[in-house]
DNA sequence: TACGTGACGGCGA
DNA sequence: GTCGCCGCCACGT
């Protein structure tokens, strides 16, 4: 037996991150740094992107509501995920202009 | 084991 | 408001 402290421990940071993203209401967006801070990760914004990239299939996490601190989409413009995110944001009623969102207007403030 | 990369942030100009 | 540099942590090779 290996009493290794992991896998069987409490929810990992990824779980915590997904939980925070789940709390983002429709029609609003949050930045990676904001999600990281709310998840108790401090400024590990990069970890948030990594956690979202590890999302399993069949999840219900609104990953598309997470943008950069500048309001720009984190994906390259030629990426399929980019268009997907834009489309999903518009379905939420968020105005996306040139792959960018007005953070001062749609930023989620809990 | 060590190096490089990455769905980023903050600060200064 | 934008542009560039550095810093942080985890993962893959």
Short mmCIF file of N, CA and C (backbone and C1' of nucleotides) in Angstrom, two decimals:
data_model
loop_
_atom_site.label_atom_id
_atom_site.label_comp_id
_atom_site.label_asym_id
_atom_site.label_seq_id
_atom_site.Cartn_x
_atom_site.Cartn_y
_atom_site.Cartn_z
N UNK A 1 0.83 -1.20 0.00
CA UNK A 1 0.00 0.00 0.00
C UNK A 1 0.86 1.24 0.00
N UNK A 2 0.42 2.20 -0.66
CA UNK A 2 1.19 3.44 -0.67
C UNK A 2 0.36 4.58 -0.11
N UNK A 3 0.65 4.96 1.09
CA UNK A 3 -0.07 6.07 1.72
C UNK A 3 0.28 7.40 1.08
N UNK A 4 0.54 7.38 -0.20
CA UNK A 4 0.89 8.63 -0.88
C UNK A 4 -0.25 9.62 -0.76
N UNK A 5 0.12 10.79 -0.32
CA UNK A 5 -0.90 11.83 -0.18
C UNK A 5 -1.19 12.45 -1.54
N UNK A 6 -2.15 11.89 -2.21
CA UNK A 6 -2.60 12.46 -3.48
C UNK A 6 -3.63 11.54 -4.11
N UNK A 7 -4.33 12.00 -5.04
CA UNK A 7 -5.42 11.28 -5.67
C UNK A 7 -6.55 11.06 -4.66
N UNK A 8 -6.21 10.65 -3.48
CA UNK A 8 -7.24 10.38 -2.48
C UNK A 8 -7.40 11.56 -1.53
N UNK A 9 -6.69 12.65 -1.85
CA UNK A 9 -6.77 13.81 -0.95
C UNK A 9 -7.98 14.66 -1.29
N UNK A 10 -8.04 15.85 -0.75
CA UNK A 10 -9.17 16.75 -1.01
C UNK A 10 -9.16 17.17 -2.47
N UNK A 11 -10.23 17.86 -2.88
CA UNK A 11 -10.30 18.35 -4.26
C UNK A 11 -9.04 19.12 -4.64
N UNK A 12 -8.52 18.83 -5.79
CA UNK A 12 -7.31 19.51 -6.24
C UNK A 12 -7.61 20.93 -6.64
N UNK A 13 -6.58 21.68 -6.98
CA UNK A 13 -6.79 23.08 -7.38
C UNK A 13 -7.61 23.14 -8.64
N UNK A 14 -7.47 22.15 -9.48
CA UNK A 14 -8.26 22.15 -10.72
C UNK A 14 -9.74 22.11 -10.39
N UNK A 15 -10.10 21.26 -9.47
CA UNK A 15 -11.50 21.18 -9.06
C UNK A 15 -11.98 22.52 -8.54
N UNK A 16 -11.14 23.15 -7.75
CA UNK A 16 -11.48 24.45 -7.18
C UNK A 16 -11.67 25.48 -8.29
N UNK A 17 -10.79 25.44 -9.26
CA UNK A 17 -10.88 26.37 -10.38
C UNK A 17 -12.18 26.16 -11.15
N UNK A 18 -12.49 24.93 -11.43
CA UNK A 18 -13.72 24.62 -12.17
C UNK A 18 -14.93 25.12 -11.38
N UNK A 19 -14.85 24.99 -10.07
CA UNK A 19 -15.96 25.43 -9.22
C UNK A 19 -16.15 26.94 -9.34
N UNK A 20 -15.06 27.66 -9.39
CA UNK A 20 -15.13 29.13 -9.50
C UNK A 20 -15.71 29.52 -10.85
N UNK A 21 -15.24 28.85 -11.90
CA UNK A 21 -15.73 29.16 -13.25
C UNK A 21 -17.22 28.86 -13.35
N UNK A 22 -17.61 27.82 -12.66
CA UNK A 22 -19.04 27.44 -12.65
C UNK A 22 -19.88 28.55 -12.03
N UNK A 23 -19.26 29.33 -11.17
CA UNK A 23 -20.00 30.39 -10.46
C UNK A 23 -20.15 31.65 -11.30
N UNK A 24 -19.49 31.71 -12.43
CA UNK A 24 -19.60 32.90 -13.28
C UNK A 24 -20.98 32.91 -13.94
N UNK A 25 -21.76 33.96 -13.68
CA UNK A 25 -23.11 34.05 -14.25
C UNK A 25 -23.08 34.33 -15.74
N UNK A 26 -24.12 33.94 -16.42
CA UNK A 26 -24.21 34.17 -17.86
C UNK A 26 -24.26 35.65 -18.15
N UNK A 27 -23.66 36.06 -19.26
CA UNK A 27 -23.66 37.47 -19.62
C UNK A 27 -22.50 38.22 -19.01
N UNK A 28 -21.66 37.52 -18.24
CA UNK A 28 -20.50 38.17 -17.64
C UNK A 28 -19.26 37.33 -17.87
N UNK A 29 -18.10 37.95 -17.70
CA UNK A 29 -16.85 37.23 -17.92
C UNK A 29 -15.88 37.50 -16.78
N UNK A 30 -14.86 36.68 -16.69
CA UNK A 30 -13.85 36.86 -15.64
C UNK A 30 -12.47 36.61 -16.24
N UNK A 31 -11.45 37.18 -15.65
CA UNK A 31 -10.09 36.99 -16.15
C UNK A 31 -9.43 35.80 -15.45
N UNK A 32 -8.39 35.30 -16.05
CA UNK A 32 -7.69 34.16 -15.47
C UNK A 32 -7.18 34.49 -14.08
N UNK A 33 -6.64 35.68 -13.93
CA UNK A 33 -6.12 36.09 -12.64
C UNK A 33 -7.22 36.17 -11.59
N UNK A 34 -8.38 36.62 -12.03
CA UNK A 34 -9.51 36.73 -11.11
C UNK A 34 -9.93 35.35 -10.63
N UNK A 35 -10.01 34.41 -11.55
CA UNK A 35 -10.39 33.04 -11.20
C UNK A 35 -9.34 32.44 -10.28
N UNK A 36 -8.08 32.69 -10.59
CA UNK A 36 -6.99 32.14 -9.76
C UNK A 36 -7.08 32.68 -8.34
N UNK A 37 -7.34 33.97 -8.22
CA UNK A 37 -7.43 34.59 -6.90
C UNK A 37 -8.62 34.02 -6.12
N UNK A 38 -9.74 33.84 -6.81
CA UNK A 38 -10.94 33.33 -6.14
C UNK A 38 -10.78 31.87 -5.76
N UNK A 39 -9.90 31.19 -6.49
CA UNK A 39 -9.67 29.77 -6.18
C UNK A 39 -8.60 29.62 -5.10
N UNK A 40 -8.05 30.76 -4.69
CA UNK A 40 -7.05 30.71 -3.63
C UNK A 40 -5.68 30.36 -4.16
N UNK A 41 -5.46 30.63 -5.45
CA UNK A 41 -4.16 30.30 -6.04
C UNK A 41 -3.27 31.53 -6.17
N UNK A 42 -3.79 32.66 -5.76
CA UNK A 42 -2.99 33.87 -5.86
C UNK A 42 -2.88 34.35 -7.28
N UNK A 43 -1.66 34.45 -7.81
CA UNK A 43 -1.49 34.96 -9.17
C UNK A 43 -1.15 33.86 -10.15
N UNK A 44 -1.45 32.65 -9.81
CA UNK A 44 -1.13 31.55 -10.73
C UNK A 44 -2.16 31.47 -11.85
N UNK A 45 -2.25 32.52 -12.59
CA UNK A 45 -3.23 32.56 -13.68
C UNK A 45 -2.93 31.47 -14.70
N UNK A 46 -1.68 31.16 -14.89
CA UNK A 46 -1.32 30.15 -15.89
C UNK A 46 -1.88 28.80 -15.51
N UNK A 47 -1.94 28.55 -14.23
CA UNK A 47 -2.47 27.28 -13.77
C UNK A 47 -3.94 27.16 -14.15
N UNK A 48 -4.65 28.27 -14.17
CA UNK A 48 -6.06 28.26 -14.54
C UNK A 48 -6.21 27.78 -15.98
N UNK A 49 -5.40 28.35 -16.86
CA UNK A 49 -5.47 27.94 -18.26
C UNK A 49 -5.15 26.47 -18.41
N UNK A 50 -4.22 26.00 -17.63
CA UNK A 50 -3.85 24.60 -17.71
C UNK A 50 -4.98 23.72 -17.19
N UNK A 51 -5.61 24.17 -16.13
CA UNK A 51 -6.71 23.40 -15.54
C UNK A 51 -7.89 23.32 -16.52
N UNK A 52 -8.17 24.42 -17.19
CA UNK A 52 -9.27 24.41 -18.16
C UNK A 52 -8.94 23.52 -19.34
N UNK A 53 -7.65 23.44 -19.64
CA UNK A 53 -7.24 22.57 -20.75
C UNK A 53 -7.36 21.10 -20.38
N UNK A 54 -7.48 20.84 -19.12
CA UNK A 54 -7.60 19.45 -18.66
C UNK A 54 -9.04 19.06 -18.42
N UNK A 55 -9.95 19.93 -18.79
CA UNK A 55 -11.36 19.63 -18.58
C UNK A 55 -11.75 18.34 -19.27
N UNK A 56 -12.35 17.43 -18.55
CA UNK A 56 -12.79 16.15 -19.13
C UNK A 56 -13.99 16.33 -20.04
N UNK A 57 -14.25 15.34 -20.85
CA UNK A 57 -15.39 15.42 -21.76
C UNK A 57 -16.69 15.27 -20.97
N UNK A 58 -17.69 16.01 -21.37
CA UNK A 58 -18.98 15.92 -20.69
C UNK A 58 -19.09 16.88 -19.53
N UNK A 59 -18.14 17.80 -19.45
CA UNK A 59 -18.19 18.76 -18.35
C UNK A 59 -19.23 19.85 -18.63
N UNK A 60 -19.55 20.61 -17.64
CA UNK A 60 -20.52 21.71 -17.81
C UNK A 60 -19.90 23.01 -17.31
N UNK A 61 -18.62 23.16 -17.57
CA UNK A 61 -17.92 24.34 -17.09
C UNK A 61 -17.87 25.40 -18.19
N UNK A 62 -18.40 26.59 -17.92
CA UNK A 62 -18.40 27.68 -18.90
C UNK A 62 -17.01 28.27 -19.07
N UNK A 63 -16.10 27.50 -19.59
CA UNK A 63 -14.71 27.94 -19.79
C UNK A 63 -14.62 29.17 -20.68
N UNK A 64 -15.62 29.34 -21.56
CA UNK A 64 -15.59 30.45 -22.52
C UNK A 64 -15.78 31.80 -21.84
N UNK A 65 -16.21 31.80 -20.57
CA UNK A 65 -16.39 33.06 -19.85
C UNK A 65 -15.10 33.54 -19.21
N UNK A 66 -14.03 32.82 -19.43
CA UNK A 66 -12.74 33.21 -18.86
C UNK A 66 -11.87 33.80 -19.95
N UNK A 67 -11.46 35.05 -19.77
CA UNK A 67 -10.64 35.75 -20.76
C UNK A 67 -9.38 36.30 -20.11
N UNK A 68 -8.56 36.93 -20.92
CA UNK A 68 -7.36 37.56 -20.37
C UNK A 68 -7.75 38.81 -19.60
N UNK A 69 -6.81 39.32 -18.83
CA UNK A 69 -7.09 40.53 -18.04
C UNK A 69 -7.41 41.70 -18.96
N UNK A 70 -6.95 41.63 -20.20
CA UNK A 70 -7.21 42.71 -21.17
C UNK A 70 -8.56 42.52 -21.85
N UNK A 71 -9.20 41.41 -21.62
CA UNK A 71 -10.49 41.16 -22.25
C UNK A 71 -10.36 40.43 -23.57
N UNK A 72 -9.15 40.17 -23.95
CA UNK A 72 -8.94 39.48 -25.23
C UNK A 72 -9.01 37.97 -25.04
N UNK A 73 -9.45 37.30 -26.08
CA UNK A 73 -9.56 35.84 -26.02
C UNK A 73 -8.17 35.24 -26.01
N UNK A 74 -8.00 34.23 -25.17
CA UNK A 74 -6.66 33.66 -24.97
C UNK A 74 -6.22 32.77 -26.10
N UNK A 75 -7.11 32.41 -27.00
CA UNK A 75 -6.75 31.52 -28.10
C UNK A 75 -6.29 32.32 -29.31
N UNK A 76 -5.45 31.75 -30.12
CA UNK A 76 -5.05 32.40 -31.37
C UNK A 76 -6.24 32.52 -32.30
N UNK A 77 -6.32 33.61 -33.05
CA UNK A 77 -7.47 33.91 -33.92
C UNK A 77 -7.77 32.81 -34.93
N UNK A 78 -6.78 32.02 -35.25
CA UNK A 78 -6.99 30.98 -36.27
C UNK A 78 -7.32 29.63 -35.64
N UNK A 79 -7.54 29.66 -34.34
CA UNK A 79 -7.85 28.41 -33.66
C UNK A 79 -9.35 28.15 -33.65
N UNK A 80 -9.76 26.91 -33.82
CA UNK A 80 -11.20 26.57 -33.82
C UNK A 80 -11.84 26.90 -32.47
N UNK A 81 -11.07 26.75 -31.42
CA UNK A 81 -11.59 27.05 -30.08
C UNK A 81 -11.90 28.54 -29.96
N UNK A 82 -11.16 29.34 -30.71
CA UNK A 82 -11.38 30.79 -30.68
C UNK A 82 -12.78 31.15 -31.15
N UNK A 83 -13.13 30.65 -32.32
CA UNK A 83 -14.47 30.93 -32.86
C UNK A 83 -15.55 30.35 -31.97
N UNK A 84 -15.23 29.19 -31.41
CA UNK A 84 -16.20 28.53 -30.53
C UNK A 84 -16.49 29.41 -29.31
N UNK A 85 -15.43 29.96 -28.76
CA UNK A 85 -15.59 30.82 -27.59
C UNK A 85 -16.37 32.09 -27.93
N UNK A 86 -16.06 32.67 -29.08
CA UNK A 86 -16.78 33.89 -29.50
C UNK A 86 -18.27 33.60 -29.65
N UNK A 87 -18.56 32.47 -30.26
CA UNK A 87 -19.97 32.11 -30.49
C UNK A 87 -20.70 31.90 -29.17
N UNK A 88 -20.04 31.20 -28.25
CA UNK A 88 -20.67 30.93 -26.95
C UNK A 88 -20.87 32.22 -26.15
N UNK A 89 -19.91 33.12 -26.25
CA UNK A 89 -20.03 34.40 -25.53
C UNK A 89 -21.21 35.20 -26.06
N UNK A 90 -21.35 35.20 -27.38
CA UNK A 90 -22.46 35.95 -27.97
C UNK A 90 -23.79 35.35 -27.58
N UNK A 91 -23.80 34.05 -27.39
CA UNK A 91 -25.05 33.40 -26.96
C UNK A 91 -25.40 33.84 -25.54
N UNK A 92 -24.40 34.24 -24.80
CA UNK A 92 -24.63 34.72 -23.44
C UNK A 92 -25.03 36.19 -23.43
N UNK A 93 -24.96 36.80 -24.61
CA UNK A 93 -25.31 38.21 -24.69
C UNK A 93 -24.11 39.11 -24.54
N UNK A 94 -22.93 38.54 -24.61
CA UNK A 94 -21.70 39.32 -24.47
C UNK A 94 -21.25 39.80 -25.85
N UNK A 95 -21.02 41.07 -25.97
CA UNK A 95 -20.60 41.63 -27.26
C UNK A 95 -19.11 41.43 -27.47
N UNK A 96 -18.77 40.69 -28.51
CA UNK A 96 -17.36 40.43 -28.81
C UNK A 96 -16.96 41.21 -30.05
N UNK A 97 -16.02 42.12 -29.90
CA UNK A 97 -15.57 42.95 -31.01
C UNK A 97 -14.11 42.68 -31.32
N UNK A 98 -13.87 42.18 -32.52
CA UNK A 98 -12.48 41.92 -32.92
C UNK A 98 -11.78 40.97 -31.94
N UNK A 99 -12.52 39.94 -31.51
CA UNK A 99 -11.93 38.97 -30.58
C UNK A 99 -11.63 39.58 -29.23
N UNK A 100 -12.38 40.60 -28.91
CA UNK A 100 -12.11 41.28 -27.65
C UNK A 100 -13.41 41.66 -26.96
N UNK A 101 -13.39 41.72 -25.64
CA UNK A 101 -14.59 42.04 -24.86
C UNK A 101 -14.28 43.20 -23.92
N UNK A 102 -15.21 44.09 -23.77
CA UNK A 102 -15.01 45.21 -22.84
C UNK A 102 -15.09 44.72 -21.40
N UNK A 103 -13.96 44.56 -20.80
CA UNK A 103 -13.92 44.07 -19.43
C UNK A 103 -14.61 45.03 -18.47
N UNK A 104 -14.45 46.32 -18.72
CA UNK A 104 -15.07 47.32 -17.83
C UNK A 104 -16.59 47.22 -17.89
N UNK A 105 -17.07 46.45 -18.85
CA UNK A 105 -18.52 46.37 -19.01
C UNK A 105 -19.08 44.99 -18.67
N UNK A 106 -18.32 43.98 -18.94
CA UNK A 106 -18.82 42.61 -18.69
C UNK A 106 -18.06 41.91 -17.56
N UNK A 107 -17.13 42.56 -16.96
CA UNK A 107 -16.35 41.92 -15.91
C UNK A 107 -17.23 41.53 -14.74
N UNK A 108 -17.10 40.29 -14.34
CA UNK A 108 -17.92 39.78 -13.24
C UNK A 108 -17.37 40.28 -11.90
N UNK A 109 -18.24 40.94 -11.13
CA UNK A 109 -17.80 41.44 -9.82
C UNK A 109 -18.69 40.83 -8.74
N UNK A 110 -18.23 39.75 -8.13
CA UNK A 110 -19.00 39.08 -7.09
C UNK A 110 -19.18 39.92 -5.84
P DT B 1 15.36 13.06 -9.41
"O5'" DT B 1 16.29 13.88 -10.43
"C5'" DT B 1 17.68 13.61 -10.42
"C4'" DT B 1 18.39 14.51 -11.39
"C3'" DT B 1 17.97 15.98 -11.25
"O3'" DT B 1 19.08 16.84 -11.45
"C1'" DT B 1 17.38 15.16 -13.42
P DA B 2 18.88 18.45 -11.41
"O5'" DA B 2 18.68 18.86 -12.94
"C5'" DA B 2 19.67 18.52 -13.90
"C4'" DA B 2 19.38 19.19 -15.24
"C3'" DA B 2 18.95 20.66 -15.12
"O3'" DA B 2 19.58 21.44 -16.13
"C1'" DA B 2 17.23 19.39 -16.18
P DC B 3 19.20 23.00 -16.30
"O5'" DC B 3 18.25 22.97 -17.60
"C5'" DC B 3 18.71 22.33 -18.78
"C4'" DC B 3 17.74 22.59 -19.94
"C3'" DC B 3 17.24 24.03 -20.02
"O3'" DC B 3 17.23 24.48 -21.37
"C1'" DC B 3 15.40 22.54 -19.78
P DG B 4 16.63 25.94 -21.75
"O5'" DG B 4 15.17 25.56 -22.28
"C5'" DG B 4 15.03 24.58 -23.31
"C4'" DG B 4 13.58 24.50 -23.78
"C3'" DG B 4 12.94 25.87 -24.00
"O3'" DG B 4 12.14 25.86 -25.17
"C1'" DG B 4 11.74 24.66 -22.33
P DT B 5 11.29 27.17 -25.58
"O5'" DT B 5 9.82 26.74 -25.14
"C5'" DT B 5 9.27 25.51 -25.64
"C4'" DT B 5 7.87 25.27 -25.08
"C3'" DT B 5 6.94 26.47 -25.26
"O3'" DT B 5 5.70 26.01 -25.80
"C1'" DT B 5 7.01 25.80 -22.97
P DG B 6 4.71 27.07 -26.39
"O5'" DG B 6 3.62 27.16 -25.21
"C5'" DG B 6 2.80 26.03 -24.90
"C4'" DG B 6 1.94 26.32 -23.68
"C3'" DG B 6 1.15 27.64 -23.77
"O3'" DG B 6 -0.19 27.47 -23.28
"C1'" DG B 6 2.47 27.60 -21.82
P DA B 7 -1.23 27.06 -24.39
"O5'" DA B 7 -2.46 27.92 -23.90
"C5'" DA B 7 -2.81 29.13 -24.58
"C4'" DA B 7 -3.94 29.80 -23.84
"C3'" DA B 7 -3.68 29.93 -22.34
"O3'" DA B 7 -3.83 31.28 -21.95
"C1'" DA B 7 -5.83 29.00 -22.75
P DC B 8 -2.65 32.31 -21.99
"O5'" DC B 8 -2.49 32.82 -20.49
"C5'" DC B 8 -3.53 32.68 -19.54
"C4'" DC B 8 -3.26 33.58 -18.34
"C3'" DC B 8 -3.53 35.05 -18.62
"O3'" DC B 8 -4.16 35.67 -17.49
"C1'" DC B 8 -1.28 34.75 -18.01
P DG B 9 -4.35 37.23 -17.37
"O5'" DG B 9 -3.19 37.62 -16.34
"C5'" DG B 9 -3.13 36.92 -15.08
"C4'" DG B 9 -2.40 37.77 -14.07
"C3'" DG B 9 -2.83 39.24 -14.11
"O3'" DG B 9 -2.93 39.77 -12.79
"C1'" DG B 9 -0.53 39.01 -14.76
P DG B 10 -3.29 41.32 -12.60
"O5'" DG B 10 -1.88 42.05 -12.40
"C5'" DG B 10 -0.96 41.52 -11.46
"C4'" DG B 10 0.31 42.36 -11.44
"C3'" DG B 10 0.00 43.87 -11.50
"O3'" DG B 10 0.78 44.58 -10.56
"C1'" DG B 10 1.38 43.21 -13.35
P DC B 11 0.58 46.18 -10.45
"O5'" DC B 11 1.90 46.74 -11.17
"C5'" DC B 11 3.16 46.12 -10.90
"C4'" DC B 11 4.27 46.76 -11.73
"C3'" DC B 11 4.11 48.27 -11.89
"O3'" DC B 11 5.35 48.92 -11.71
"C1'" DC B 11 4.19 47.22 -14.03
P DG B 12 5.41 50.54 -11.64
"O5'" DG B 12 6.16 50.88 -13.01
"C5'" DG B 12 7.47 50.33 -13.27
"C4'" DG B 12 7.92 50.69 -14.68
"C3'" DG B 12 7.81 52.18 -15.00
"O3'" DG B 12 8.95 52.61 -15.73
"C1'" DG B 12 6.50 50.94 -16.53
P DA B 13 9.07 54.19 -16.12
"O5'" DA B 13 8.70 54.17 -17.67
"C5'" DA B 13 9.49 53.43 -18.60
"C4'" DA B 13 9.05 53.69 -20.05
"C3'" DA B 13 8.80 55.17 -20.35
"O3'" DA B 13 9.31 55.53 -21.63
"C1'" DA B 13 6.83 53.92 -20.77
P DG C 1 -9.59 50.49 -20.91
"O5'" DG C 1 -8.63 51.02 -22.07
"C5'" DG C 1 -9.20 51.25 -23.36
"C4'" DG C 1 -8.09 51.59 -24.35
"C3'" DG C 1 -7.01 50.50 -24.40
"O3'" DG C 1 -7.26 49.65 -25.49
"C1'" DG C 1 -6.05 52.65 -24.15
P DT C 2 -6.43 48.29 -25.66
"O5'" DT C 2 -4.96 48.78 -26.14
"C5'" DT C 2 -4.82 49.45 -27.38
"C4'" DT C 2 -3.33 49.68 -27.67
"C3'" DT C 2 -2.51 48.38 -27.72
"O3'" DT C 2 -1.67 48.35 -28.85
"C1'" DT C 2 -1.58 49.89 -26.12
P DC C 3 -0.84 47.00 -29.18
"O5'" DC C 3 0.59 47.22 -28.51
"C5'" DC C 3 1.42 48.29 -28.97
"C4'" DC C 3 2.84 48.13 -28.44
"C3'" DC C 3 3.33 46.68 -28.40
"O3'" DC C 3 4.70 46.62 -28.80
"C1'" DC C 3 3.37 47.60 -26.21
P DG C 4 5.47 45.19 -28.86
"O5'" DG C 4 6.34 45.22 -27.53
"C5'" DG C 4 7.23 46.30 -27.30
"C4'" DG C 4 8.08 46.06 -26.05
"C3'" DG C 4 8.61 44.62 -25.94
"O3'" DG C 4 9.97 44.64 -25.46
"C1'" DG C 4 7.27 45.13 -24.05
P DC C 5 10.78 43.26 -25.23
"O5'" DC C 5 10.78 43.14 -23.63
"C5'" DC C 5 11.31 44.22 -22.85
"C4'" DC C 5 11.45 43.83 -21.39
"C3'" DC C 5 11.94 42.39 -21.17
"O3'" DC C 5 12.88 42.34 -20.10
"C1'" DC C 5 9.80 42.67 -20.18
P DC C 6 13.57 40.94 -19.71
"O5'" DC C 6 12.73 40.63 -18.37
"C5'" DC C 6 12.70 41.59 -17.33
"C4'" DC C 6 11.84 41.09 -16.16
"C3'" DC C 6 12.24 39.70 -15.69
"O3'" DC C 6 12.32 39.69 -14.27
"C1'" DC C 6 9.94 39.74 -16.27
P DG C 7 12.78 38.33 -13.50
"O5'" DG C 7 11.38 37.79 -12.93
"C5'" DG C 7 10.55 38.69 -12.18
"C4'" DG C 7 9.29 37.97 -11.71
"C3'" DG C 7 9.55 36.58 -11.15
"O3'" DG C 7 8.76 36.38 -9.98
"C1'" DG C 7 8.04 36.44 -12.96
P DC C 8 9.18 35.20 -8.99
"O5'" DC C 8 7.81 34.40 -8.82
"C5'" DC C 8 6.85 34.40 -9.83
"C4'" DC C 8 5.73 33.41 -9.55
"C3'" DC C 8 6.25 32.03 -9.11
"O3'" DC C 8 5.39 31.40 -8.17
"C1'" DC C 8 5.39 31.94 -11.35
P DC C 9 5.86 30.09 -7.44
"O5'" DC C 9 5.11 28.96 -8.30
"C5'" DC C 9 3.70 29.06 -8.46
"C4'" DC C 9 3.18 27.93 -9.34
"C3'" DC C 9 3.80 26.57 -9.02
"O3'" DC C 9 2.77 25.62 -8.88
"C1'" DC C 9 4.10 27.09 -11.33
P DA C 10 3.16 24.10 -8.52
"O5'" DA C 10 2.85 23.38 -9.93
"C5'" DA C 10 1.61 23.66 -10.57
"C4'" DA C 10 1.49 22.90 -11.89
"C3'" DA C 10 1.99 21.46 -11.80
"O3'" DA C 10 1.09 20.61 -12.50
"C1'" DA C 10 3.22 22.65 -13.45
P DC C 11 1.36 19.09 -12.63
"O5'" DC C 11 1.83 19.00 -14.16
"C5'" DC C 11 1.01 19.58 -15.17
"C4'" DC C 11 1.59 19.33 -16.55
"C3'" DC C 11 2.07 17.90 -16.76
"O3'" DC C 11 1.67 17.44 -18.04
"C1'" DC C 11 3.86 19.42 -17.12
P DG C 12 2.01 15.94 -18.47
"O5'" DG C 12 3.09 16.18 -19.65
"C5'" DG C 12 2.73 17.03 -20.75
"C4'" DG C 12 3.86 17.09 -21.77
"C3'" DG C 12 4.40 15.71 -22.13
"O3'" DG C 12 4.66 15.64 -23.54
"C1'" DG C 12 6.14 17.06 -21.16
P DT C 13 5.28 14.29 -24.16
"O5'" DT C 13 6.84 14.65 -24.27
"C5'" DT C 13 7.22 15.83 -24.96
"C4'" DT C 13 8.74 15.93 -25.05
"C3'" DT C 13 9.40 14.59 -25.42
"O3'" DT C 13 10.41 14.79 -26.41
"C1'" DT C 13 10.29 15.44 -23.37
#
